[in-house]
Amino acid sequence: MNSGANAQAVPQVTREQHGDILLVSIDNPPVNALGVDVRRGLLEAIEAADADPAVKAVLIVGAGRNFIGGADIREFGKPPMAPALPDVCNRIEASTKPVVAAINGVALGGGLEVALSAHYRVALPTAKFGLPEVALGLLPGAGGTQRTPRLIGAQAALDLMLTGRHASAKEGEKLGLVDRIVEGSDPVAVGLTYAQELLDAKAPVRRTRDAEALADRAAQSAVVDAARAETAKKSRGLFSPLKIVDAVQGAIDLPFDEGLALERKLFIECLDSPQRAGLVHAFFAERETAKSPETRDAKPRAIASVGIVGGGTMGAGIAVAALDAGLPVTMIERDEEALARGRKNVEKVYDGLVKKGRMTEEGKAAVMARWNGSTAYDALADVDLVIEAVFEEMGVKKAVFAELDRVCKQGAVLATNTSYLDINEIADSVSRPQDVIGLHFFSPANIMKLLEIVVPAKVANDVVATAFELAKKLKKTPVRAGVCDGFIGNRILAVYGQAAHYMMEDGASPYQIDKALRDFGYPMGPFQVSDLAGGDIGWATRKRRAATRDPKARYVQIADRIAERGWFGQKTGRGYYLYPEGARIGTPDPEVEDIIDAERQRAGVTPREFSDEEIVRRYLAAMINEGANVVHQGIALRPLDVDVTFVHGYGFPRYRGGPMKYADTVGLAKILADIQEFAKEDPVFWQPSPLLVELVEKGADFASLNQIK
């Protein structure tokens, strides 16, 4: 080939000769994903280079802002097409001529595996490296579990693979993932200079498979043993993390080609695991919930500043989330003492980061410089968006909104952080209902990813678009919800919470119920969650709803008896569990068991045995049935919105995909049969959702409803 001649192998991979160096450029926007055309183009480029005496070295770059962002998600769930990525990586590594990868932006998953199969790696300062396959229930399957530990040792390799985190260019150089970082913004220029330098120095082909970071087999095996014990403890039933550990053990014990064969076997096992289907569903569902019908054409309003009314736990958490996003925050409280407490609540989060070494005092000071506080609503006159986070009582919230209506500029977005209350009623209480929206954060608001965006009847589309844009700025996972008592999450929670209380009164202890659900994959059971949140919150809600409760519906009073004693959970040292001396993990309380026995006698219930399996069946049937009602009534747009809500807000095990995905996995006919069986003892509570009945009759599943119409 002549210098500068552009011979295009396939549209997504181009080849261009620069002196002795063949430049191979991947151009598959937006992230240069490894689709079949890219894989084919890379393979053809390496074979052409090996066969061409005019080529002395190969340089692989990614066009645009990234090297390679990983697998092409459009190929997920489809039959594999040749060439497979492991074959491409092996062919790159087998090249008889030096291959250099010049990395800008992300080299993730298969992208990092391609880079590792090159003989030399040079990075721009923007580079980021990661092997995030664990998040999809997989392991790196194109040599990542074999090349990475050989290059950087078992400990660093396992850390990258088990966390799925991204390493910076600087860390990549320190670990030994890359040979050099070069300042600049053009990977072609940087890569050509580096490749020419290697040619001038007569640098040999240097294959990662021959790297010797695992040479001390005893020390490396000890690292893997420790990782296996830690992973078994932490991964709570996840399938792929322990397979990753097994693959790295294989890298220590086996010759490279046998290690690759083991990796492939373990990869297929992960691929066939139902967990992978659940995790892939969660991955795609999170991308879908970021869209809503209102955001299709409407542009968001500008948000350069935020006001927050209320400096309690929730208000402070929201303030931290906004400050972390770089936004100036003005907090309003009723008096100076409450305002000082609000500021302290915000500072406490940053003090914790400073103590852990994750933030400097200077960093904290810089963030807090963007925090302002006032006891006068007039301080909110110029903010673009206000979030009300005061006590969950309609009169209190309406009083706040009357003040916001008075002082806020035209076009400011007025948001309420209510968990249950009717946002239409709040919106109708002001002169600008088109500007009012619900932003339901979950506690602690600076950590929890879920944000329910609650869309009242009169809200303007650009306000909804602004809420979704804010979620993006705050790095939250948004879910669009309609207006009803409790929206998506808390409405469904109230129903499966009742199912748990019925089982407790019928004979299962709260401790057995919690354990059964932890074994299913929840981090905590419902009674532990109640103690963590505070039993007074549920008590206040039950009292608020008492007047509208169906007199025919069963009502369990055990929680009220516990709350009447002032036992509100962790904050009071006891709830369902005992928390001696501020303990974070509770121990069973014999007095609570006595209260439960007394309540069973009062209600005329003869207690019976429950298996853990029946506990899970009843709990999830109640959740799924109400989830179907929420979709049927349009409170959630699609079943996947329910799934994302429960994975991100309520601890539903991510690897099961969410309650609606789980129902599809079990089979909707089986869920309906369970509900019909339970209805024989309590037809008022166990009423099958019309949507569930309809889907079973049609032989359809929840997944069939996952497109926005």
C-alpha positions as MATLAB code, in Angstrom:
seq = 'MNSGANAQAVPQVTREQHGDILLVSIDNPPVNALGVDVRRGLLEAIEAADADPAVKAVLIVGAGRNFIGGADIREFGKPPMAPALPDVCNRIEASTKPVVAAINGVALGGGLEVALSAHYRVALPTAKFGLPEVALGLLPGAGGTQRTPRLIGAQAALDLMLTGRHASAKEGEKLGLVDRIVEGSDPVAVGLTYAQELLDAKAPVRRTRDAEALADRAAQSAVVDAARAETAKKSRGLFSPLKIVDAVQGAIDLPFDEGLALERKLFIECLDSPQRAGLVHAFFAERETAKSPETRDAKPRAIASVGIVGGGTMGAGIAVAALDAGLPVTMIERDEEALARGRKNVEKVYDGLVKKGRMTEEGKAAVMARWNGSTAYDALADVDLVIEAVFEEMGVKKAVFAELDRVCKQGAVLATNTSYLDINEIADSVSRPQDVIGLHFFSPANIMKLLEIVVPAKVANDVVATAFELAKKLKKTPVRAGVCDGFIGNRILAVYGQAAHYMMEDGASPYQIDKALRDFGYPMGPFQVSDLAGGDIGWATRKRRAATRDPKARYVQIADRIAERGWFGQKTGRGYYLYPEGARIGTPDPEVEDIIDAERQRAGVTPREFSDEEIVRRYLAAMINEGANVVHQGIALRPLDVDVTFVHGYGFPRYRGGPMKYADTVGLAKILADIQEFAKEDPVFWQPSPLLVELVEKGADFASLNQIK';
ca = [
       0.000    0.000    0.000;
       1.099    3.580   -0.589;
       1.461    6.009    2.282;
      -1.869    7.708    2.964;
      -3.853    5.326    0.730;
      -7.121    4.444    2.390;
      -8.187    0.846    1.760;
     -11.447    0.142    3.559;
     -11.908   -3.475    4.651;
     -15.396   -2.913    6.106;
     -17.176    0.364    6.846;
     -16.398    0.158   10.591;
     -12.690   -0.725   10.368;
     -10.316    1.128    8.053;
      -6.662    0.436    7.220;
      -4.135    3.060    6.228;
      -0.383    2.711    5.692;
       1.906    5.246    7.406;
       5.453    4.358    6.370;
       6.159    0.954    7.932;
       3.098    1.120   10.193;
      -0.404   -0.071    9.324;
      -2.966    2.120   11.093;
      -6.136    0.156   11.900;
      -8.949    2.469   12.953;
     -12.247    1.336   14.511;
     -15.191    3.625   13.802;
     -18.455    2.260   15.213;
     -20.185    5.152   17.032;
     -20.984    5.948   19.750;
     -18.409    3.839   21.673;
     -16.773    1.647   18.993;
     -18.552   -1.457   20.288;
     -17.240   -4.824   19.110;
     -20.002   -5.751   16.671;
     -19.462   -8.501   14.108;
     -18.187   -6.072   11.429;
     -15.606   -4.650   13.835;
     -14.432   -8.134   14.819;
     -14.215   -9.187   11.177;
     -12.376   -5.985   10.238;
      -9.795   -6.431   12.999;
      -9.152  -10.042   12.029;
      -8.736   -9.163    8.351;
      -6.436   -6.249    9.202;
      -4.061   -8.403   11.267;
      -3.979  -11.134    8.609;
      -3.312   -8.544    5.896;
      -0.512   -6.986    7.971;
       1.146  -10.345    8.577;
       1.058  -11.115    4.852;
       2.361   -7.720    3.706;
       6.159   -7.299    3.754;
       5.692   -3.503    3.622;
       4.093   -3.591    7.092;
       6.541   -3.720    9.989;
       4.087   -2.874   12.833;
       0.352   -2.437   13.425;
      -1.349    0.377   15.353;
      -4.956   -0.101   16.582;
      -6.930    3.032   17.535;
     -10.544    3.963   18.173;
     -12.019    6.860   16.206;
     -13.847    9.557   18.159;
     -13.612    9.793   21.938;
     -13.155    6.111   22.825;
     -10.937    3.120   22.089;
     -13.518    0.298   22.393;
     -16.510    0.411   24.761;
     -17.007   -3.372   24.919;
     -19.451   -5.825   23.358;
     -22.183   -4.561   21.051;
     -25.337   -4.689   23.185;
     -27.424   -4.949   20.006;
     -26.091   -8.509   19.664;
     -27.210   -9.561   23.164;
     -29.529  -12.557   23.067;
     -28.880  -13.239   19.375;
     -27.025  -16.238   17.926;
     -23.252  -15.620   17.939;
     -21.660  -14.637   14.624;
     -18.104  -15.470   13.544;
     -15.475  -14.431   14.184;
     -15.811  -14.760   17.958;
     -13.903  -12.200   20.013;
     -11.575  -14.790   21.635;
     -10.433  -15.810   18.148;
      -9.843  -12.175   17.182;
      -7.804  -11.529   20.352;
      -5.754  -14.710   19.873;
      -5.030  -13.718   16.270;
      -3.919  -10.219   17.295;
      -1.596  -11.684   19.918;
      -0.248  -14.266   17.427;
       0.772  -11.532   14.966;
       4.389  -11.875   13.870;
       4.700   -8.082   13.773;
       4.453   -5.797   16.818;
       0.886   -4.641   17.489;
       0.369   -1.417   19.464;
      -2.946   -0.275   20.994;
      -3.243    3.503   21.483;
      -6.031    4.028   24.005;
      -8.131    7.131   24.423;
     -11.407    7.190   26.366;
     -12.759    3.838   27.474;
     -11.281    0.385   26.943;
     -13.949   -1.695   28.664;
     -14.719   -5.403   28.674;
     -13.847   -6.790   25.248;
     -12.180   -3.456   24.487;
      -9.624   -4.010   27.225;
      -9.247   -7.636   26.106;
      -8.344   -6.415   22.599;
      -5.812   -3.995   24.116;
      -4.320   -6.800   26.246;
      -3.900   -8.989   23.167;
      -1.798   -6.255   21.557;
       1.929   -6.411   22.296;
       2.313   -2.823   23.534;
      -0.127   -0.306   24.993;
       0.121    3.464   25.100;
      -2.614    5.573   26.734;
      -3.795    9.161   26.591;
      -4.668   10.792   29.943;
      -8.392   10.348   29.168;
      -8.109    6.544   29.097;
     -10.237    4.409   31.400;
      -9.903    0.652   31.804;
     -12.385   -1.888   33.127;
     -13.688   -5.444   32.952;
     -17.324   -4.892   34.013;
     -18.773   -8.223   32.810;
     -19.666   -9.214   36.398;
     -22.499   -6.635   36.277;
     -24.143   -8.735   33.543;
     -23.599  -12.050   35.310;
     -20.646  -12.907   33.076;
     -16.851  -13.041   33.198;
     -14.352  -11.636   30.694;
     -14.551  -14.286   27.990;
     -11.936  -13.286   25.417;
      -8.836  -14.027   27.454;
      -9.406  -11.344   30.097;
      -9.262  -13.782   33.012;
      -5.995  -15.248   31.658;
      -4.081  -12.263   30.265;
      -4.943   -9.722   32.981;
      -3.531  -11.700   35.951;
      -0.471  -12.752   33.921;
       0.198   -9.072   33.259;
      -0.668   -7.389   36.597;
      -0.993  -10.240   39.137;
      -4.009  -12.002   40.610;
      -4.905   -9.381   43.222;
      -5.180   -6.380   40.883;
      -6.878   -8.493   38.190;
      -9.473   -9.876   40.615;
     -10.176   -6.396   41.971;
     -10.966   -5.104   38.462;
     -13.073   -8.127   37.521;
     -15.023   -8.594   40.765;
     -15.920   -4.921   41.178;
     -16.360   -4.059   37.493;
     -14.943   -0.629   38.346;
     -13.075    1.661   35.960;
      -9.372    2.402   36.472;
      -7.907    5.730   35.337;
      -4.999    6.049   32.912;
      -2.716    6.819   35.836;
      -3.814    3.728   37.754;
      -3.575    1.647   34.563;
       0.055    2.680   34.172;
       0.794    1.993   37.829;
      -0.775   -1.491   37.619;
       1.064   -2.296   34.407;
      -1.976   -2.452   32.127;
      -0.302    0.147   29.884;
       3.346    0.815   29.123;
       3.169    4.586   28.958;
       0.862    7.596   29.257;
       1.479   10.343   26.700;
      -0.067   13.810   26.911;
      -2.171   14.700   23.911;
      -5.633   14.371   22.437;
      -4.925   12.496   19.174;
      -4.432    8.736   19.636;
      -3.227    8.392   16.023;
      -0.366   10.859   16.476;
       0.571    9.435   19.891;
       0.320    5.841   18.657;
       2.343    6.404   15.457;
       5.126    8.125   17.404;
       5.243    5.286   19.947;
       5.098    2.534   17.285;
       7.926    4.184   15.342;
       9.992    4.408   18.509;
       9.483    0.667   19.053;
      10.517   -0.085   15.460;
      13.610    2.103   15.798;
      14.559    0.212   18.946;
      13.899   -3.119   17.163;
      11.438   -4.004   19.940;
      10.333   -7.635   19.681;
       6.807   -9.018   19.588;
       5.881   -9.262   23.292;
       2.870  -11.440   24.022;
       0.819  -10.929   27.190;
       0.285  -14.689   27.433;
       4.008  -14.942   28.270;
       3.969  -12.235   30.999;
       5.188  -13.492   34.369;
       3.236  -11.698   37.112;
       1.996  -15.139   38.284;
       5.490  -16.649   38.554;
       5.281  -17.013   42.372;
       2.485  -19.566   42.251;
       2.209  -20.065   46.021;
       1.811  -16.338   46.747;
      -0.664  -15.869   43.877;
      -2.719  -18.905   44.960;
      -2.921  -17.485   48.486;
      -4.363  -14.267   47.006;
      -6.961  -16.283   45.076;
      -7.903  -18.340   48.175;
      -8.469  -15.146   50.161;
     -10.521  -13.672   47.310;
     -12.633  -16.838   47.102;
     -13.487  -16.692   50.823;
     -14.280  -12.958   50.646;
     -16.355  -13.356   47.458;
     -18.383  -16.251   48.882;
     -19.230  -14.031   51.851;
     -19.981  -10.852   49.897;
     -21.568  -11.989   46.650;
     -24.776  -13.255   48.333;
     -25.723  -16.019   45.942;
     -24.315  -14.400   42.792;
     -23.087  -16.960   40.281;
     -20.388  -15.280   38.176;
     -18.036  -13.821   40.857;
     -16.872  -17.250   42.044;
     -16.467  -18.364   38.418;
     -14.141  -15.379   37.917;
     -12.094  -16.546   40.901;
     -11.960  -20.082   39.445;
     -10.763  -18.720   36.094;
      -7.931  -16.762   37.741;
      -6.920  -19.874   39.679;
      -6.767  -21.546   36.268;
      -4.415  -18.805   35.039;
      -2.033  -19.739   37.889;
      -2.303  -23.524   37.539;
      -2.650  -24.121   33.791;
      -0.731  -23.393   30.601;
      -2.241  -20.443   28.719;
      -4.221  -22.427   26.116;
      -5.721  -24.699   28.787;
      -6.537  -21.614   30.847;
      -8.378  -20.157   27.836;
     -10.345  -23.406   27.469;
     -11.320  -23.231   31.161;
     -12.326  -19.563   30.757;
     -14.554  -20.499   27.790;
     -16.205  -23.335   29.782;
     -16.884  -21.038   32.762;
     -18.087  -18.261   30.433;
     -20.657  -20.632   28.870;
     -21.827  -21.668   32.364;
     -22.384  -17.988   33.198;
     -24.114  -17.445   29.854;
     -26.541  -20.285   30.623;
     -27.251  -19.070   34.179;
     -30.718  -17.567   34.821;
     -28.859  -14.853   36.756;
     -27.380  -13.567   33.520;
     -30.872  -13.141   32.043;
     -31.933  -11.204   35.149;
     -28.861   -8.953   35.134;
     -29.089   -8.270   31.394;
     -32.780   -7.394   31.839;
     -31.864   -4.967   34.648;
     -29.126   -3.435   32.456;
     -31.499   -2.727   29.548;
     -34.423   -1.757   31.804;
     -32.341    1.007   33.427;
     -31.688    2.477   29.985;
     -35.376    2.333   29.109;
     -36.612    4.059   32.274;
     -34.497    7.109   31.401;
     -37.069    7.796   28.651;
     -40.678    8.893   29.019;
     -43.380    9.989   26.551;
     -43.114   13.594   27.787;
     -39.378   13.813   27.060;
     -39.617   12.872   23.367;
     -40.075   16.411   22.067;
     -39.803   18.654   25.128;
     -36.457   20.259   26.001;
     -35.535   20.569   29.684;
     -35.437   23.954   31.375;
     -32.014   25.175   32.508;
     -31.003   24.147   36.045;
     -28.103   26.190   37.378;
     -29.222   26.370   41.032;
     -31.398   24.390   43.429;
     -33.418   25.280   46.509;
     -34.282   22.723   49.200;
     -36.930   23.281   51.839;
     -36.136   21.180   54.898;
     -32.790   20.182   56.356;
     -33.691   16.870   57.988;
     -32.234   13.527   56.917;
     -33.977   13.590   53.531;
     -33.426   17.282   52.758;
     -29.749   17.034   53.708;
     -29.302   13.913   51.547;
     -30.867   15.674   48.552;
     -28.626   18.696   49.219;
     -25.521   16.451   49.158;
     -26.655   14.850   45.876;
     -27.071   18.314   44.318;
     -23.770   19.616   45.728;
     -21.964   16.521   44.430;
     -23.376   17.353   40.974;
     -21.735   20.779   41.182;
     -24.968   22.706   41.792;
     -25.268   25.612   44.241;
     -27.858   24.812   46.953;
     -29.979   27.157   49.051;
     -31.550   25.420   52.060;
     -34.578   26.867   53.872;
     -35.469   25.973   57.458;
     -38.000   27.419   59.888;
     -35.483   28.923   62.361;
     -31.746   29.393   62.846;
     -31.437   26.365   65.116;
     -33.056   24.045   62.550;
     -30.942   25.608   59.785;
     -27.730   24.972   61.749;
     -28.875   21.368   62.214;
     -29.534   21.097   58.469;
     -26.047   22.369   57.641;
     -24.580   19.939   60.171;
     -26.495   17.050   58.540;
     -24.912   17.970   55.186;
     -21.414   18.418   56.655;
     -21.655   15.067   58.452;
     -21.617   13.277   55.062;
     -18.477   15.114   53.932;
     -16.808   14.711   57.337;
     -17.270   10.957   56.896;
     -15.540   11.119   53.499;
     -12.667   13.168   54.951;
     -12.282   10.646   57.782;
     -12.078    7.778   55.262;
      -9.479    9.654   53.207;
     -11.833    9.982   50.234;
     -11.953   13.773   50.465;
      -9.640   16.509   51.697;
     -10.632   19.296   54.090;
     -10.048   21.709   51.183;
     -12.366   19.627   48.983;
     -15.062   19.740   51.661;
     -14.660   23.512   52.043;
     -14.990   23.993   48.272;
     -18.239   21.987   48.202;
     -19.704   23.709   51.264;
     -18.951   27.105   49.687;
     -21.824   26.288   47.303;
     -24.231   25.711   50.222;
     -26.288   28.645   51.481;
     -28.943   28.650   54.164;
     -31.784   30.961   55.113;
     -34.905   31.106   57.250;
     -36.621   33.331   54.650;
     -38.297   31.879   51.550;
     -37.273   35.039   49.636;
     -33.769   33.510   49.375;
     -35.301   31.189   46.736;
     -36.324   34.064   44.431;
     -33.760   33.224   41.738;
     -33.324   29.433   41.943;
     -34.280   27.326   38.919;
     -35.707   24.367   40.824;
     -36.964   23.921   44.396;
     -37.404   20.560   46.135;
     -39.687   20.523   49.164;
     -38.611   17.888   51.714;
     -40.682   18.644   54.830;
     -42.937   16.533   57.067;
     -45.264   14.096   55.244;
     -48.511   15.945   55.964;
     -50.670   17.624   53.316;
     -51.330   20.841   55.279;
     -47.621   21.374   55.950;
     -46.704   20.779   52.305;
     -49.429   23.099   50.984;
     -48.183   25.863   53.305;
     -44.671   25.449   51.850;
     -46.007   25.552   48.270;
     -47.988   28.722   49.012;
     -44.676   30.382   49.946;
     -42.909   28.969   46.862;
     -45.748   30.264   44.662;
     -45.240   33.686   46.211;
     -41.443   33.994   45.933;
     -40.181   31.787   43.079;
     -39.532   33.288   39.659;
     -41.753   32.393   36.710;
     -40.598   29.169   35.099;
     -38.991   27.764   38.251;
     -39.744   24.064   38.731;
     -41.518   23.335   42.032;
     -40.964   19.755   43.205;
     -42.269   17.815   46.182;
     -40.419   14.892   47.724;
     -43.592   13.305   49.098;
     -43.613    9.510   49.466;
     -47.391    9.005   49.394;
     -49.424   12.218   49.128;
     -51.583   13.370   46.197;
     -49.394   15.651   44.067;
     -52.405   16.757   42.004;
     -53.851   18.267   45.184;
     -50.543   20.043   45.911;
     -50.342   21.328   42.306;
     -53.931   22.603   42.390;
     -53.154   24.618   45.523;
     -50.837   26.998   43.605;
     -51.316   29.394   40.683;
     -48.885   27.463   38.432;
     -49.769   23.742   38.499;
     -47.883   23.298   35.201;
     -44.595   23.807   37.118;
     -45.283   21.254   39.895;
     -43.809   17.725   39.818;
     -42.997   14.927   42.244;
     -39.365   13.957   42.851;
     -39.472   11.029   45.265;
     -35.939   10.422   46.528;
     -35.060    7.369   48.590;
     -33.134    7.569   51.849;
     -30.218    8.172   52.136;
     -30.832   10.416   49.112;
     -27.139   10.996   48.375;
     -26.549    7.218   48.069;
     -29.766    5.560   46.842;
     -29.914    5.535   43.045;
     -33.680    5.472   42.535;
     -35.637    8.640   41.773;
     -39.380    8.282   41.165;
     -40.462   11.127   38.875;
     -44.152   11.516   39.649;
     -46.129   13.152   36.848;
     -49.291   15.017   37.928;
     -52.175   15.807   35.557;
     -51.388   19.443   34.720;
     -47.575   19.413   34.590;
     -45.866   20.801   31.475;
     -43.841   18.358   29.366;
     -40.690   20.468   29.672;
     -40.939   20.207   33.466;
     -40.988   16.399   33.154;
     -37.990   16.640   30.805;
     -36.239   18.853   33.390;
     -36.822   16.228   36.092;
     -35.230   13.539   33.903;
     -32.309   15.880   33.143;
     -31.862   16.522   36.882;
     -31.802   12.739   37.510;
     -28.962   12.497   34.983;
     -27.030   15.328   36.647;
     -27.476   13.691   40.067;
     -26.465   10.259   38.638;
     -29.844    8.822   39.660;
     -31.858    6.093   37.951;
     -35.202    7.718   37.112;
     -38.549    5.930   36.883;
     -41.683    7.721   35.676;
     -44.692    7.193   37.963;
     -48.307    8.296   37.912;
     -50.137    9.821   40.873;
     -51.701    7.460   43.425;
     -51.156    6.756   47.120;
     -47.524    5.603   47.286;
     -46.846    5.861   43.504;
     -45.102    2.690   42.241;
     -42.789    1.567   45.029;
     -44.563    2.445   48.260;
     -47.951    1.426   46.884;
     -46.666   -2.084   46.120;
     -44.669   -2.145   49.387;
     -47.876   -1.550   51.367;
     -49.435   -4.676   49.822;
     -46.559   -7.139   50.211;
     -45.948   -5.640   53.659;
     -49.497   -6.709   54.539;
     -48.748  -10.215   53.245;
     -45.726  -10.378   55.569;
     -47.836   -9.230   58.537;
     -50.540  -11.802   57.748;
     -47.908  -14.558   57.748;
     -46.524  -13.244   61.054;
     -49.956  -13.361   62.695;
     -50.645  -16.773   61.142;
     -47.562  -18.402   62.671;
     -44.285  -17.341   61.011;
     -41.955  -15.309   63.225;
     -40.634  -11.987   61.859;
     -37.166  -13.510   62.192;
     -38.034  -16.514   59.993;
     -39.646  -14.224   57.385;
     -36.565  -11.973   57.293;
     -34.220  -14.949   56.942;
     -36.282  -16.540   54.128;
     -36.102  -13.305   52.139;
     -32.389  -12.820   52.793;
     -31.862  -16.352   51.477;
     -33.854  -15.360   48.363;
     -31.314  -12.578   47.779;
     -32.547   -9.503   49.661;
     -29.888   -7.711   51.745;
     -32.455   -7.354   54.577;
     -35.877   -8.733   55.411;
     -38.998   -6.503   55.754;
     -38.911   -6.332   59.546;
     -35.236   -5.364   59.555;
     -36.074   -2.663   56.989;
     -38.908   -1.407   59.197;
     -36.498   -1.116   62.138;
     -33.966    0.714   59.964;
     -36.520    3.183   58.526;
     -38.263    3.698   61.871;
     -41.507    2.048   62.987;
     -43.046    5.465   63.660;
     -43.207    6.184   59.896;
     -45.354    3.155   59.108;
     -47.460    3.826   62.212;
     -48.200    7.401   61.055;
     -49.185    6.086   57.597;
     -51.506    3.453   59.070;
     -53.205    6.082   61.253;
     -53.591    8.388   58.216;
     -55.228    5.581   56.231;
     -57.416    4.237   59.089;
     -60.525    6.167   58.001;
     -60.409    4.787   54.452;
     -59.514    1.201   55.366;
     -61.881   -1.447   53.985;
     -63.820   -2.722   57.036;
     -63.929   -6.197   55.414;
     -60.130   -6.307   55.018;
     -58.019   -8.092   57.608;
     -55.925   -5.762   59.792;
     -52.980   -7.051   61.827;
     -52.285   -4.925   64.928;
     -48.891   -6.347   65.957;
     -46.924   -3.402   64.496;
     -49.213   -0.935   66.330;
     -48.640   -2.714   69.670;
     -44.869   -2.446   69.149;
     -45.050    1.226   68.078;
     -47.305    2.120   71.050;
     -44.446    1.112   73.345;
     -42.154    3.613   71.583;
     -40.104    0.817   70.041;
     -39.381    2.406   66.673;
     -36.357    0.327   65.644;
     -32.669    1.175   65.559;
     -33.113    4.809   66.590;
     -34.788    3.779   69.873;
     -32.656    0.674   70.491;
     -35.476   -1.773   69.850;
     -38.251   -2.514   67.361;
     -38.892   -6.018   66.086;
     -35.269   -6.644   67.097;
     -33.135   -5.530   70.038;
     -30.220   -3.163   69.317;
     -28.155   -3.065   72.530;
     -25.676   -0.183   72.842;
     -26.380    1.184   69.370;
     -25.785   -2.133   67.548;
     -26.495   -1.991   63.787;
     -27.548   -5.643   63.560;
     -30.464   -6.630   65.746;
     -31.060   -9.735   67.831;
     -34.502  -11.397   68.248;
     -36.596   -9.995   71.103;
     -38.544  -12.488   73.287;
     -40.899   -9.653   74.377;
     -41.858   -9.057   70.733;
     -42.637  -12.766   70.407;
     -44.878  -12.447   73.500;
     -46.710   -9.485   71.878;
     -47.203  -11.556   68.704;
     -48.590  -14.503   70.733;
     -51.004  -12.192   72.585;
     -52.198  -10.646   69.314;
     -52.757  -14.081   67.762;
     -54.938  -15.005   70.743;
     -56.864  -11.714   70.546;
     -57.493  -12.270   66.821;
     -58.483  -15.903   67.364;
     -55.646  -17.211   65.178;
     -54.256  -20.703   65.732;
     -50.620  -20.425   64.593;
     -49.317  -22.857   61.972;
     -45.932  -23.738   60.497;
     -44.641  -21.966   57.360;
     -41.833  -23.265   55.189;
     -39.326  -20.690   53.915;
     -40.452  -21.555   50.381;
     -44.092  -20.691   51.181;
     -43.022  -17.403   52.795;
     -41.205  -16.376   49.605;
     -44.101  -17.531   47.381;
     -46.685  -15.485   49.298;
     -44.501  -12.394   49.650;
     -43.639  -12.311   45.937;
     -47.137  -13.220   44.742;
     -48.474  -10.170   46.614;
     -45.715   -7.972   45.153;
     -46.170   -9.216   41.576;
     -49.966   -9.001   41.719;
     -49.902   -5.388   42.869;
     -47.155   -4.663   40.333;
     -49.551   -5.916   37.649;
     -52.277   -3.590   39.013;
     -49.879   -0.641   38.912;
     -49.096   -1.362   35.235;
     -52.762   -2.058   34.430;
     -53.795    1.338   35.851;
     -50.987    3.217   34.074;
     -49.198    4.238   37.283;
     -46.128    2.511   35.818;
     -45.667    2.744   32.050;
     -44.389   -0.831   31.719;
     -43.478   -3.847   33.866;
     -39.781   -2.951   33.569;
     -40.476    0.335   35.432;
     -41.652   -1.763   38.383;
     -38.513   -3.896   38.080;
     -36.126   -0.924   38.150;
     -38.021    0.625   41.086;
     -37.608   -2.528   43.164;
     -34.007   -3.289   42.208;
     -32.839    0.257   42.993;
     -35.187    1.307   45.800;
     -36.239   -1.797   47.709;
     -33.332   -4.251   47.654;
     -34.843   -6.740   45.199;
     -31.935   -8.968   44.097;
     -30.621   -7.485   40.861;
     -29.629  -10.875   39.481;
     -33.330  -11.848   39.458;
     -34.090   -8.815   37.264;
     -36.946   -7.397   39.364;
     -40.316   -8.818   40.468;
     -41.961   -8.745   37.021;
     -38.970  -10.342   35.301;
     -38.900  -12.934   38.096;
     -42.612  -13.631   37.493;
     -41.883  -14.248   33.808;
     -39.065  -16.606   34.815;
     -41.315  -18.614   37.171;
     -44.278  -18.462   34.755;
     -47.315  -16.198   35.126;
     -49.686  -19.185   35.187;
     -47.907  -20.468   38.313;
     -48.094  -17.034   40.018;
     -51.821  -16.798   39.206;
     -52.422  -20.341   40.504;
     -50.712  -19.375   43.804;
     -52.901  -16.265   44.153;
     -56.061  -18.274   43.439;
     -55.003  -20.850   46.045;
     -54.312  -18.151   48.684;
     -57.669  -16.487   47.829;
     -59.504  -19.512   49.252;
     -58.516  -18.360   52.754;
     -58.710  -14.552   52.154;
     -60.601  -13.510   48.994;
     -60.563   -9.816   49.976;
     -56.746   -9.540   49.977;
     -55.909  -12.082   47.280;
     -57.736  -10.677   44.265;
     -55.921  -11.548   41.016;
     -54.971   -8.507   38.953;
     -57.052   -8.251   35.747;
     -53.777   -7.789   33.832;
     -52.298  -10.994   35.251;
     -55.457  -12.941   34.361;
     -55.484  -11.465   30.829;
     -51.823  -12.295   30.182;
     -52.233  -15.883   31.382;
     -55.317  -16.325   29.171;
     -53.345  -15.035   26.153;
     -50.247  -17.089   26.999;
     -48.256  -13.811   27.127;
     -45.744  -12.515   29.673;
     -44.906   -9.151   31.267;
     -41.964   -8.698   28.865;
     -44.482   -8.370   26.003;
     -45.598   -5.036   27.537;
     -42.156   -3.469   27.883;
     -42.336   -1.050   24.937;
     -43.668    2.491   25.427;
     -46.664    2.860   23.140;
];
